[in-house]
Amino acid sequence: MRYSDEELIEYLHELYTELGRTPGKRDLKKYSYDAYKNHFGSFNNALIKAGLPISRRFYSDADILGWIQNFYKINGRSPYESEFIKLFGDLTLFTRRWGTWSNTLKAAKVPVRTSFKSLSDDEMLDRLIEVCKTLGRTPKRHEFAKYGLPSMDTYKKRFNMPIIDLLKEYGYVFVYSLRRKVSEQQLIDELKEIVSLLGHVPSTLEMDRLAKNSLYSTSYIYKKFFGSWNNALKKAGFKPNSEVHKGLSDEEILDIAKKIYEAYGTLNAKLMVEHGVTISQIERHGGMIRLKKALNIPYNDRIKYTKYDCINGLYKAYQYFGRFPSINEYNSRHFKPSYKTIIKHFKTWSRALEELKKFINFLSQT
């Protein structure tokens, strides 16, 4: 029986959705491995044609050059170096054979592009800052291409200064993570904005979570300016949670825990703190396990999420917001699994969104 290329590719997409990962040769049931080899030259070529991540790290010259030529035919342009790295995950695959990306494109007989020529100064800076936030530091020289940035030398030529000086020039400094140079009044205004957005006074735990994935300052910065987190809250005109909920009875704490579990389907210390219960009040009940036992809530309800679960969670967020969600947006609605689990599976948020994009494209074709 003869099969079309489209049927074989569609089956790979079905397996990818079912398994939550790139299918291997052993996962093939409906069609044989030989069918893919006869149609595409190799199983890897079939995965590349399907737009799925490649799980094997050894490729022939024909595999690499064939992918470049196929990309050029489909997209009408030569691929960027960063697009190759995102898919293959290893720049040595071409540097050890052809030296540079330009030479690799020449070997594939496709046009050599002058990358990032059309980006404005603001776009280049925005991309750099986004990667800095992801890494919590400035990227190393070899990481610029990996994260889809123009090269370090391109930045130096465009702005006529080193990367560190560039970030300082635009008001960005690095102390453990990306932070702004702010004044005391800016911090107060920022805190008021956060309270307005959240609808409640944040804890230090919640503040640090927001700062980790945004340009908000961490609780450490507030403590440095005001002496303590509570002093910062008072300076901004808010009562600390410890004072607001100081008189909570055991019954009221249990009631808050019950409502959190009913609303989110889970219960943890982070959610308790976000809803105004202090760590000391949780410990008064003997910790989260005893608190869950008191409410007859499973205390060993940790779920092991797959990559497929992560994509489903992202897809729900995509439907909710009508666009690809940021980490802050995803976390603000407590979608499952957590953003930490997603990053654990995909290494970066950007890679997870790339997989979500492939999943959406697949749905649109079925």
Short mmCIF file of C-alpha atoms in Angstrom, two decimals:
data_model
loop_
_atom_site.label_atom_id
_atom_site.label_comp_id
_atom_site.label_asym_id
_atom_site.label_seq_id
_atom_site.Cartn_x
_atom_site.Cartn_y
_atom_site.Cartn_z
CA MET A 1 0.00 0.00 0.00
CA ARG A 2 1.33 3.44 -0.91
CA TYR A 3 1.11 6.35 1.50
CA SER A 4 1.32 10.06 0.79
CA ASP A 5 3.82 12.35 2.51
CA GLU A 6 0.89 14.19 4.11
CA GLU A 7 -0.47 11.00 5.72
CA LEU A 8 2.91 10.11 7.19
CA ILE A 9 3.46 13.63 8.54
CA GLU A 10 -0.06 13.75 10.00
CA TYR A 11 0.61 10.51 11.89
CA LEU A 12 3.77 12.01 13.42
CA HIS A 13 1.70 14.96 14.65
CA GLU A 14 -0.84 12.55 16.15
CA LEU A 15 1.91 10.70 18.00
CA TYR A 16 3.43 13.97 19.19
CA THR A 17 0.09 15.05 20.67
CA GLU A 18 -0.52 11.63 22.21
CA LEU A 19 2.96 11.16 23.71
CA GLY A 20 3.71 14.75 24.65
CA ARG A 21 7.15 14.42 23.05
CA THR A 22 8.84 13.75 19.73
CA PRO A 23 8.02 10.19 18.67
CA GLY A 24 10.83 7.68 18.15
CA LYS A 25 11.13 4.70 15.83
CA ARG A 26 9.76 2.36 18.51
CA ASP A 27 6.58 4.45 18.79
CA LEU A 28 5.61 3.79 15.16
CA LYS A 29 2.62 1.46 14.79
CA LYS A 30 0.38 2.64 11.98
CA TYR A 31 3.25 3.10 9.50
CA SER A 32 6.66 1.42 9.45
CA TYR A 33 10.06 3.01 9.83
CA ASP A 34 10.92 1.93 6.27
CA ALA A 35 7.94 3.92 4.96
CA TYR A 36 9.43 7.11 6.43
CA LYS A 37 12.91 6.24 5.21
CA ASN A 38 11.67 5.59 1.67
CA HIS A 39 9.63 8.81 1.54
CA PHE A 40 12.00 11.25 3.28
CA GLY A 41 15.43 9.62 3.15
CA SER A 42 15.60 9.22 6.94
CA PHE A 43 13.34 9.34 9.98
CA ASN A 44 15.02 12.58 11.10
CA ASN A 45 14.19 14.19 7.78
CA ALA A 46 10.55 13.24 8.35
CA LEU A 47 10.61 14.87 11.80
CA ILE A 48 12.17 17.99 10.33
CA LYS A 49 9.54 18.04 7.58
CA ALA A 50 6.85 17.76 10.28
CA GLY A 51 8.38 20.66 12.20
CA LEU A 52 8.98 18.52 15.31
CA PRO A 53 11.98 18.75 17.67
CA ILE A 54 14.75 16.32 16.81
CA SER A 55 15.74 13.92 19.56
CA ARG A 56 19.01 12.63 18.04
CA ARG A 57 22.26 14.63 18.10
CA PHE A 58 24.16 13.03 15.16
CA TYR A 59 23.44 14.31 11.67
CA SER A 60 25.08 13.85 8.32
CA ASP A 61 26.03 16.76 6.08
CA ALA A 62 23.04 15.86 3.92
CA ASP A 63 20.69 16.08 6.93
CA ILE A 64 21.83 19.59 7.83
CA LEU A 65 22.11 21.01 4.31
CA GLY A 66 18.83 19.33 3.37
CA TRP A 67 17.06 21.03 6.28
CA ILE A 68 18.42 24.44 5.20
CA GLN A 69 17.35 23.91 1.60
CA ASN A 70 13.90 22.72 2.67
CA PHE A 71 13.53 25.75 4.98
CA TYR A 72 14.42 28.03 2.08
CA LYS A 73 11.85 26.41 -0.21
CA ILE A 74 9.05 26.66 2.37
CA ASN A 75 9.77 30.14 3.78
CA GLY A 76 11.29 31.88 0.79
CA ARG A 77 14.34 32.94 2.81
CA SER A 78 17.43 31.42 4.38
CA PRO A 79 17.12 30.40 8.04
CA TYR A 80 18.78 32.36 10.83
CA GLU A 81 21.53 30.74 12.85
CA SER A 82 19.28 31.00 15.94
CA GLU A 83 16.51 29.03 14.17
CA PHE A 84 18.96 26.21 13.45
CA ILE A 85 20.14 26.15 17.07
CA LYS A 86 16.57 26.12 18.43
CA LEU A 87 15.81 22.99 16.42
CA PHE A 88 19.12 21.10 16.54
CA GLY A 89 20.32 22.44 19.91
CA ASP A 90 24.02 22.41 18.99
CA LEU A 91 25.97 24.98 16.96
CA THR A 92 29.01 22.67 16.71
CA LEU A 93 27.03 20.63 14.17
CA PHE A 94 27.88 23.26 11.55
CA THR A 95 30.90 25.10 13.05
CA ARG A 96 33.05 21.93 13.01
CA ARG A 97 32.17 21.27 9.38
CA TRP A 98 31.89 24.67 7.72
CA GLY A 99 33.25 27.10 10.32
CA THR A 100 30.58 29.82 10.20
CA TRP A 101 26.86 30.02 9.54
CA SER A 102 27.50 32.00 6.36
CA ASN A 103 29.74 29.23 5.02
CA THR A 104 27.06 26.68 5.97
CA LEU A 105 24.47 28.59 3.94
CA LYS A 106 26.89 28.78 1.02
CA ALA A 107 27.42 25.00 1.23
CA ALA A 108 23.62 24.57 1.05
CA LYS A 109 23.59 26.91 -1.99
CA VAL A 110 21.04 29.30 -0.50
CA PRO A 111 21.38 33.11 -0.17
CA VAL A 112 23.51 34.40 2.70
CA ARG A 113 21.47 36.94 4.62
CA THR A 114 22.67 39.97 6.51
CA SER A 115 20.89 39.14 9.75
CA PHE A 116 19.00 41.70 11.84
CA LYS A 117 19.69 44.57 9.48
CA SER A 118 16.08 45.79 9.70
CA LEU A 119 15.89 45.86 13.52
CA SER A 120 15.68 49.30 15.10
CA ASP A 121 17.80 50.29 18.10
CA ASP A 122 14.78 49.93 20.40
CA GLU A 123 13.98 46.46 19.04
CA MET A 124 17.54 45.30 19.56
CA LEU A 125 17.56 46.65 23.11
CA ASP A 126 14.14 45.13 23.92
CA ARG A 127 15.28 41.70 22.71
CA LEU A 128 18.46 41.92 24.78
CA ILE A 129 16.56 42.90 27.94
CA GLU A 130 14.04 40.06 27.44
CA VAL A 131 16.87 37.51 27.28
CA CYS A 132 18.57 39.10 30.30
CA LYS A 133 15.34 38.67 32.28
CA THR A 134 15.13 35.03 31.22
CA LEU A 135 18.71 34.30 32.25
CA GLY A 136 18.90 36.66 35.22
CA ARG A 137 22.19 37.98 33.78
CA THR A 138 23.73 39.22 30.56
CA PRO A 139 24.07 36.46 27.96
CA LYS A 140 27.48 35.02 27.15
CA ARG A 141 28.91 35.48 23.67
CA HIS A 142 27.80 32.04 22.41
CA GLU A 143 24.29 32.53 23.87
CA PHE A 144 23.35 35.50 21.67
CA ALA A 145 22.56 33.29 18.68
CA LYS A 146 21.03 30.61 20.92
CA TYR A 147 18.39 33.05 22.18
CA GLY A 148 17.69 34.67 18.82
CA LEU A 149 19.76 37.83 19.36
CA PRO A 150 22.07 39.62 16.96
CA SER A 151 25.70 38.85 17.78
CA MET A 152 27.55 40.63 20.59
CA ASP A 153 29.72 42.35 17.96
CA THR A 154 26.59 43.63 16.18
CA TYR A 155 25.47 45.31 19.40
CA LYS A 156 28.91 46.86 19.90
CA LYS A 157 28.96 48.23 16.35
CA ARG A 158 25.37 49.54 16.49
CA PHE A 159 25.66 51.27 19.88
CA ASN A 160 29.42 51.88 19.89
CA MET A 161 29.85 50.50 23.43
CA PRO A 162 30.14 47.16 25.28
CA ILE A 163 26.97 45.32 26.35
CA ILE A 164 27.35 46.19 30.06
CA ASP A 165 27.82 49.90 29.29
CA LEU A 166 24.82 49.76 26.95
CA LEU A 167 22.56 48.38 29.67
CA LYS A 168 23.82 50.95 32.18
CA GLU A 169 23.29 53.73 29.64
CA TYR A 170 19.62 52.81 29.38
CA GLY A 171 19.15 52.46 33.14
CA TYR A 172 19.68 48.73 33.68
CA VAL A 173 22.09 47.19 36.18
CA PHE A 174 22.69 43.64 37.33
CA VAL A 175 22.79 42.63 41.00
CA TYR A 176 21.83 38.93 41.14
CA SER A 177 19.10 39.67 38.59
CA LEU A 178 17.95 42.44 36.27
CA ARG A 179 16.90 45.54 38.21
CA ARG A 180 16.34 49.19 37.50
CA LYS A 181 18.03 52.15 39.15
CA VAL A 182 15.10 53.49 41.11
CA SER A 183 14.42 56.17 43.66
CA GLU A 184 12.48 55.80 46.90
CA GLN A 185 9.45 57.51 45.36
CA GLN A 186 9.54 55.22 42.31
CA LEU A 187 9.47 52.20 44.60
CA ILE A 188 6.47 53.59 46.48
CA ASP A 189 4.62 54.26 43.20
CA GLU A 190 5.54 50.79 41.97
CA LEU A 191 4.21 49.18 45.15
CA LYS A 192 0.92 51.08 44.85
CA GLU A 193 0.61 49.89 41.25
CA ILE A 194 1.16 46.27 42.30
CA VAL A 195 -1.43 46.49 45.08
CA SER A 196 -3.88 47.94 42.57
CA LEU A 197 -3.21 45.12 40.09
CA LEU A 198 -3.35 42.29 42.64
CA GLY A 199 -6.16 43.64 44.76
CA HIS A 200 -4.19 42.95 47.96
CA VAL A 201 -0.90 43.78 49.67
CA PRO A 202 1.78 41.37 48.37
CA SER A 203 3.99 39.27 50.61
CA THR A 204 7.76 39.24 50.09
CA LEU A 205 7.35 35.81 48.48
CA GLU A 206 4.83 37.14 45.98
CA MET A 207 6.89 40.28 45.34
CA ASP A 208 9.99 38.24 44.54
CA ARG A 209 7.97 36.04 42.18
CA LEU A 210 6.75 39.10 40.30
CA ALA A 211 10.24 40.61 40.18
CA LYS A 212 11.80 37.41 38.86
CA ASN A 213 9.81 37.59 35.62
CA SER A 214 9.36 41.34 35.21
CA LEU A 215 11.06 44.68 35.76
CA TYR A 216 9.56 45.11 39.22
CA SER A 217 12.07 45.37 42.07
CA THR A 218 12.58 42.49 44.51
CA SER A 219 11.74 42.69 48.20
CA TYR A 220 15.51 42.91 48.79
CA ILE A 221 15.58 46.33 47.09
CA TYR A 222 12.67 47.53 49.24
CA LYS A 223 14.41 46.31 52.40
CA LYS A 224 17.58 48.08 51.30
CA PHE A 225 15.73 51.39 50.83
CA PHE A 226 13.31 51.23 53.77
CA GLY A 227 15.01 48.95 56.29
CA SER A 228 12.34 46.23 56.13
CA TRP A 229 9.44 45.05 53.98
CA ASN A 230 6.89 46.21 56.55
CA ASN A 231 8.45 49.68 56.63
CA ALA A 232 8.13 49.86 52.84
CA LEU A 233 4.44 48.94 53.03
CA LYS A 234 3.80 51.53 55.74
CA LYS A 235 5.67 54.20 53.76
CA ALA A 236 3.38 53.48 50.81
CA GLY A 237 0.34 53.79 53.06
CA PHE A 238 -0.49 50.09 53.52
CA LYS A 239 -0.81 47.91 56.57
CA PRO A 240 1.46 44.82 56.53
CA ASN A 241 -0.32 41.48 56.22
CA SER A 242 1.05 40.46 59.58
CA GLU A 243 -0.86 43.35 61.17
CA VAL A 244 -4.01 43.01 59.08
CA HIS A 245 -4.37 39.30 59.84
CA LYS A 246 -2.73 39.31 63.26
CA GLY A 247 -5.98 38.44 65.01
CA LEU A 248 -6.99 35.55 62.73
CA SER A 249 -8.41 32.66 64.71
CA ASP A 250 -7.66 29.02 63.95
CA GLU A 251 -11.14 28.64 62.47
CA GLU A 252 -10.63 31.65 60.16
CA ILE A 253 -7.29 30.29 58.92
CA LEU A 254 -8.89 26.92 58.19
CA ASP A 255 -11.73 28.69 56.37
CA ILE A 256 -9.24 30.61 54.18
CA ALA A 257 -7.41 27.36 53.39
CA LYS A 258 -10.68 25.66 52.48
CA LYS A 259 -11.70 28.48 50.12
CA ILE A 260 -8.28 28.44 48.44
CA TYR A 261 -8.53 24.69 47.83
CA GLU A 262 -12.06 25.05 46.43
CA ALA A 263 -10.97 27.88 44.13
CA TYR A 264 -7.66 26.47 42.83
CA GLY A 265 -7.99 22.73 43.37
CA THR A 266 -4.74 22.74 45.32
CA LEU A 267 -3.37 24.16 48.56
CA ASN A 268 0.18 25.27 49.32
CA ALA A 269 2.03 27.78 51.46
CA LYS A 270 2.51 30.18 48.54
CA LEU A 271 -1.24 30.52 47.97
CA MET A 272 -1.84 30.87 51.72
CA VAL A 273 0.69 33.71 51.97
CA GLU A 274 -0.74 35.39 48.86
CA HIS A 275 -4.14 35.42 50.59
CA GLY A 276 -2.84 37.03 53.75
CA VAL A 277 -1.94 34.12 56.03
CA THR A 278 1.58 34.40 57.42
CA ILE A 279 4.10 31.56 57.59
CA SER A 280 4.03 31.73 61.40
CA GLN A 281 0.24 31.23 61.34
CA ILE A 282 0.67 28.20 59.08
CA GLU A 283 3.29 26.80 61.44
CA ARG A 284 0.87 27.33 64.31
CA HIS A 285 -1.16 24.53 62.72
CA GLY A 286 1.90 22.30 62.42
CA GLY A 287 2.63 23.17 58.80
CA MET A 288 0.82 22.52 55.52
CA ILE A 289 0.53 18.75 55.95
CA ARG A 290 -1.33 18.99 59.26
CA LEU A 291 -3.43 21.84 57.88
CA LYS A 292 -4.48 19.64 54.94
CA LYS A 293 -5.22 16.73 57.25
CA ALA A 294 -7.49 18.97 59.34
CA LEU A 295 -9.49 19.76 56.20
CA ASN A 296 -9.38 16.19 54.84
CA ILE A 297 -7.39 17.40 51.84
CA PRO A 298 -4.90 14.93 50.27
CA TYR A 299 -1.45 15.95 51.45
CA ASN A 300 0.45 13.76 49.01
CA ASP A 301 -1.38 15.00 45.92
CA ARG A 302 1.69 16.01 43.91
CA ILE A 303 1.12 15.28 40.25
CA LYS A 304 3.86 14.44 37.75
CA TYR A 305 3.14 16.51 34.64
CA THR A 306 4.28 15.55 31.15
CA LYS A 307 5.26 17.88 28.32
CA TYR A 308 1.81 17.27 26.86
CA ASP A 309 0.24 18.53 30.11
CA CYS A 310 2.43 21.63 29.87
CA ILE A 311 1.30 22.35 26.31
CA ASN A 312 -2.34 21.87 27.35
CA GLY A 313 -1.89 24.31 30.22
CA LEU A 314 -0.31 26.86 27.89
CA TYR A 315 -3.08 26.34 25.36
CA LYS A 316 -5.73 27.10 28.01
CA ALA A 317 -3.86 30.30 28.86
CA TYR A 318 -3.63 31.12 25.14
CA GLN A 319 -7.41 30.75 24.81
CA TYR A 320 -8.00 32.82 27.94
CA PHE A 321 -5.78 35.77 26.97
CA GLY A 322 -6.25 35.50 23.19
CA ARG A 323 -2.46 35.54 22.66
CA PHE A 324 0.71 33.80 23.76
CA PRO A 325 0.90 34.42 27.52
CA SER A 326 3.86 35.84 29.42
CA ILE A 327 5.04 34.07 32.56
CA ASN A 328 3.34 36.72 34.71
CA GLU A 329 0.04 36.33 32.87
CA TYR A 330 0.16 32.54 33.05
CA ASN A 331 1.01 32.60 36.75
CA SER A 332 -1.60 35.25 37.60
CA ARG A 333 -4.47 32.86 36.77
CA HIS A 334 -2.85 29.83 38.46
CA PHE A 335 -2.96 27.62 35.38
CA LYS A 336 -1.62 24.09 35.79
CA PRO A 337 1.08 22.91 35.63
CA SER A 338 3.10 25.78 37.12
CA TYR A 339 5.42 27.90 34.99
CA LYS A 340 8.36 26.30 36.87
CA THR A 341 7.28 22.84 35.68
CA ILE A 342 6.98 24.13 32.11
CA ILE A 343 10.46 25.65 32.20
CA LYS A 344 11.81 22.44 33.75
CA HIS A 345 10.52 20.51 30.72
CA PHE A 346 11.42 23.03 27.98
CA LYS A 347 14.41 24.82 29.60
CA THR A 348 13.09 28.30 28.66
CA TRP A 349 9.68 29.97 28.36
CA SER A 350 10.41 30.88 24.73
CA ARG A 351 10.95 27.23 23.78
CA ALA A 352 7.69 26.29 25.47
CA LEU A 353 5.86 28.92 23.42
CA GLU A 354 7.51 27.58 20.26
CA GLU A 355 6.04 24.15 21.05
CA LEU A 356 2.66 25.76 21.75
CA LYS A 357 2.81 27.45 18.35
CA LYS A 358 3.44 24.09 16.67
CA PHE A 359 0.56 22.57 18.61
CA ILE A 360 -1.82 25.37 17.52
CA ASN A 361 -0.70 24.99 13.90
CA PHE A 362 -1.34 21.27 14.14
CA LEU A 363 -4.87 21.85 15.51
CA SER A 364 -5.64 24.28 12.69
CA GLN A 365 -4.75 21.59 10.13
CA THR A 366 -6.96 18.88 11.64
#
